[in-house]
Amino acid sequence: MMFSDRISVMKETILVAGGAGYIGSHTVRALCEEGINVVVVDNLSEGHRETVGGALLVEADINDAAALDAVFAEHTINAVIHFSAYAYVGESVSNPQKYYHNNVGATLTLLAAMLRHNVKQLVFSSSCATYGNPVRIPIDESHPQNPVNPYGTTKFMVERILADYHSAYGLNYIALRYFNAAGAHPDGSIGESHRIETHLIPLALKTITGERAYIEVFGTDYDTPDGTCIRDYIHVCDLASAHCAALRALADGAESRCINLGTGQGASVREVIHTCEEVCGKKVPVVFSARRPGDPPVLVAANNLAKTVLKWSPRWTTIREIIASAWNWEQHRNF
Ligand code: UFG
């Protein structure tokens, strides 16, 4: 029996913390498309009310234990997907308190509520930022973890907390280490919309819509074929389908562990910008700048574990189609 069949028979519900954010909203959409009941808990500090569609939105902070208790009491929650986190690497360096309080402290509040209500299945948003500067490429899950910024450290700390909670309390989890999330839903109704945009693809596209005059390329002297950094851009809908697969795996008794989510393919900053130009049919004005502190030269995932454990593989396999979906969103977005 499929997980979604079991859900509809048992009238159970998935709680999605941070479900109004970028990756959260695409996952909520995917769950709803599978016919699963979804309750989103989001304080809307980064997320957008418009994104949650047919799901129920509870506007609350995951650090609010009483609000969480009310949600767990009212709904039969059988698993949680936890996206609620601040994710600006630079801000995490200048204001680490904000990151440790929210990404770690509030996660403890959420985990405590799960345990109080005997909810023992969790899919957690982790990051390739937990690896720090890679010592080998592609990066598999056994690669050493030495995060180089507080954001990565918060994700690493929660991974360790989950391992201990699994041993002590029987909390079963899958922590998904995302590489570079990109793209938008193909219907153009939801996509990337950050309070402060720092990511390469949306910034490059905003030069074409006229919202930005140019894009800075941070470093052209890396030890890579064209001198710019290489990243593994994975479509946000592929991330969403991996969360559905992780819920199914947990329901089927999968081992608690951390799993990379990437395509296994790298694209350089120059390649991304060139592809934006091809997709949009316009030049992207570029200014070459110094390296951005903390940027590893290459981050590319080994994704074999996701393929075997989650029985998942990315459907958006070229950077061109990923950028085309982001461009479709960028032209029509209304939030
Ligand atoms: N870049 C530019 N110019 C820009 C923005 C980015 O040249 O204006 C470059 C960066 O230097 C980097 C690449 O484009 O080489 C991608 O940068 P992004 O900011 O889009 O993404 P990051 O790789 O820095 O960050 C992503 C996630 C983070 C996560 C990190 C782990 O967004 O949440 O990977 O390394 F922490």
Coordinates of C-alpha atoms in Angstrom, one line a residue, residues 81-256:
I81 CA 8.7 18.0 8.0
H82 CA 10.8 20.8 9.5
F83 CA 11.9 23.6 7.2
S84 CA 11.7 26.5 9.7
A85 CA 15.2 28.1 9.7
Y86 CA 17.0 31.2 8.8
A87 CA 19.3 30.5 5.8
Y88 CA 21.4 33.6 5.0
V89 CA 25.0 32.5 5.3
G90 CA 26.4 36.0 5.6
E91 CA 23.8 37.1 8.2
S92 CA 24.7 34.0 10.2
V93 CA 28.2 35.2 10.5
S94 CA 27.3 38.8 11.6
N95 CA 24.3 37.7 13.8
P96 CA 25.0 34.1 15.0
Q97 CA 22.7 34.6 18.0
K98 CA 19.7 34.8 15.7
Y99 CA 20.7 31.6 14.0
Y100 CA 21.5 29.5 17.1
H101 CA 18.3 30.7 18.9
N102 CA 16.0 29.9 16.0
N103 CA 17.6 27.1 14.0
V104 CA 18.8 25.1 17.1
G105 CA 16.8 26.5 20.0
A106 CA 13.4 26.6 18.4
T107 CA 14.0 23.2 16.8
L108 CA 14.4 21.8 20.4
T109 CA 10.9 23.3 21.2
L110 CA 9.5 21.6 18.1
L111 CA 11.1 18.2 19.0
A112 CA 9.9 18.5 22.6
A113 CA 6.3 19.0 21.3
M114 CA 6.7 16.0 19.0
L115 CA 7.8 13.8 21.9
R116 CA 5.0 15.1 24.2
H117 CA 2.5 14.1 21.6
N118 CA 4.2 10.8 20.7
V119 CA 5.0 11.9 17.1
K120 CA 8.1 9.9 16.1
Q121 CA 8.8 10.7 12.4
L122 CA 10.7 13.7 11.2
V123 CA 12.1 14.9 7.9
F124 CA 14.6 17.6 8.5
S125 CA 16.0 20.3 6.2
S126 CA 19.8 20.0 6.4
S127 CA 22.4 21.4 4.1
C128 CA 25.6 20.7 2.2
A129 CA 26.8 23.7 4.3
T130 CA 27.4 21.1 7.1
Y131 CA 30.4 19.7 5.1
G132 CA 32.3 23.0 5.0
N133 CA 35.2 23.1 2.5
P134 CA 35.2 19.7 0.7
V135 CA 38.2 17.5 0.7
R136 CA 36.8 15.3 -2.1
I137 CA 34.3 15.7 -5.0
P138 CA 31.6 14.4 -5.4
I139 CA 30.6 14.8 -1.7
D140 CA 29.0 11.6 -0.2
E141 CA 27.4 11.4 3.2
S142 CA 30.5 10.0 4.9
H143 CA 32.5 13.2 3.9
P144 CA 33.9 14.9 7.0
Q145 CA 31.6 17.7 8.4
N146 CA 33.4 20.9 9.3
P147 CA 31.0 23.7 8.7
V148 CA 32.7 27.1 8.1
N149 CA 29.8 29.4 9.1
P150 CA 27.2 29.5 11.8
Y151 CA 24.4 28.6 9.4
G152 CA 26.1 25.3 8.5
T153 CA 26.9 24.8 12.2
T154 CA 23.3 25.1 13.2
K155 CA 22.3 22.4 10.7
F156 CA 25.1 20.2 11.8
M157 CA 24.1 20.6 15.5
V158 CA 20.5 19.6 14.7
E159 CA 21.8 16.5 12.9
R160 CA 23.7 15.5 16.0
I161 CA 20.7 16.2 18.2
L162 CA 18.5 14.1 16.0
A163 CA 20.9 11.2 16.2
D164 CA 20.8 11.4 20.0
Y165 CA 17.0 11.7 20.2
H166 CA 16.8 8.7 17.9
S167 CA 18.9 6.6 20.3
A168 CA 17.3 7.9 23.5
Y169 CA 13.6 8.5 22.5
G170 CA 13.1 6.4 19.3
L171 CA 12.6 9.6 17.2
N172 CA 13.0 8.4 13.6
Y173 CA 14.3 10.9 11.1
I174 CA 15.7 11.5 7.7
A175 CA 17.8 14.7 7.4
L176 CA 18.1 15.9 3.8
R177 CA 21.3 17.7 3.0
Y178 CA 20.3 20.0 0.1
F179 CA 22.8 21.3 -2.3
N180 CA 21.8 24.5 -4.2
A181 CA 18.0 24.8 -4.4
A182 CA 16.8 26.5 -7.6
G183 CA 13.9 26.9 -10.0
A184 CA 10.2 27.3 -9.5
H185 CA 7.0 25.3 -9.9
P186 CA 6.3 24.8 -13.6
D187 CA 2.8 26.4 -13.3
G188 CA 4.5 29.7 -12.3
S189 CA 2.4 30.1 -9.2
I190 CA 5.1 29.7 -6.6
G191 CA 8.9 30.2 -6.7
E192 CA 11.8 31.8 -4.9
S193 CA 10.9 35.0 -3.1
H194 CA 13.4 35.9 -0.4
R195 CA 13.3 39.0 1.9
I196 CA 16.9 39.7 0.8
E197 CA 18.0 38.0 -2.4
T198 CA 21.6 36.7 -2.3
H199 CA 21.4 33.7 -4.7
L200 CA 23.0 33.6 -8.1
I201 CA 20.1 32.6 -10.4
P202 CA 17.4 35.0 -9.1
L203 CA 19.9 37.8 -9.0
A204 CA 21.1 37.1 -12.6
L205 CA 17.4 37.0 -13.8
K206 CA 16.7 40.3 -12.0
T207 CA 19.2 42.0 -14.2
I208 CA 17.1 41.0 -17.2
T209 CA 13.8 42.2 -15.6
G210 CA 15.6 45.5 -14.9
E211 CA 15.3 45.2 -11.1
R212 CA 19.2 45.1 -10.9
A213 CA 21.7 46.9 -13.0
Y214 CA 24.3 44.1 -13.0
I215 CA 25.4 40.9 -11.3
E216 CA 28.7 40.6 -9.5
V217 CA 30.7 37.4 -10.2
F218 CA 32.5 36.6 -6.9
G219 CA 35.9 35.3 -8.0
T220 CA 37.3 34.3 -11.3
D221 CA 40.6 32.8 -10.0
Y222 CA 39.3 29.5 -8.5
D223 CA 40.9 26.2 -9.5
T224 CA 38.1 25.3 -11.8
P225 CA 37.9 25.1 -15.6
D226 CA 36.6 28.6 -16.1
G227 CA 37.9 30.1 -12.8
T228 CA 34.4 30.5 -11.2
C229 CA 32.8 28.4 -8.5
I230 CA 30.9 25.2 -9.3
R231 CA 27.6 24.3 -7.6
D232 CA 25.1 21.5 -7.9
Y233 CA 21.8 23.2 -8.7
I234 CA 18.8 21.0 -7.9
H235 CA 15.2 21.9 -8.9
V236 CA 13.0 22.8 -5.9
C237 CA 10.3 20.3 -7.2
D238 CA 12.9 17.5 -7.1
L239 CA 13.6 18.6 -3.5
A240 CA 9.8 18.5 -2.8
S241 CA 9.4 15.0 -4.3
A242 CA 12.4 13.8 -2.2
H243 CA 10.6 14.9 1.0
C244 CA 7.5 12.9 0.0
A245 CA 9.8 10.0 -0.7
A246 CA 11.5 10.4 2.7
L247 CA 8.1 10.4 4.5
R248 CA 7.2 7.1 2.7
A249 CA 10.6 5.6 3.6
L250 CA 10.1 6.5 7.3
A251 CA 6.6 5.1 7.2
D252 CA 8.1 1.9 5.8
G253 CA 10.7 1.7 8.6
A254 CA 13.7 3.2 7.0
E255 CA 16.9 3.7 9.0
S256 CA 17.3 7.1 10.6

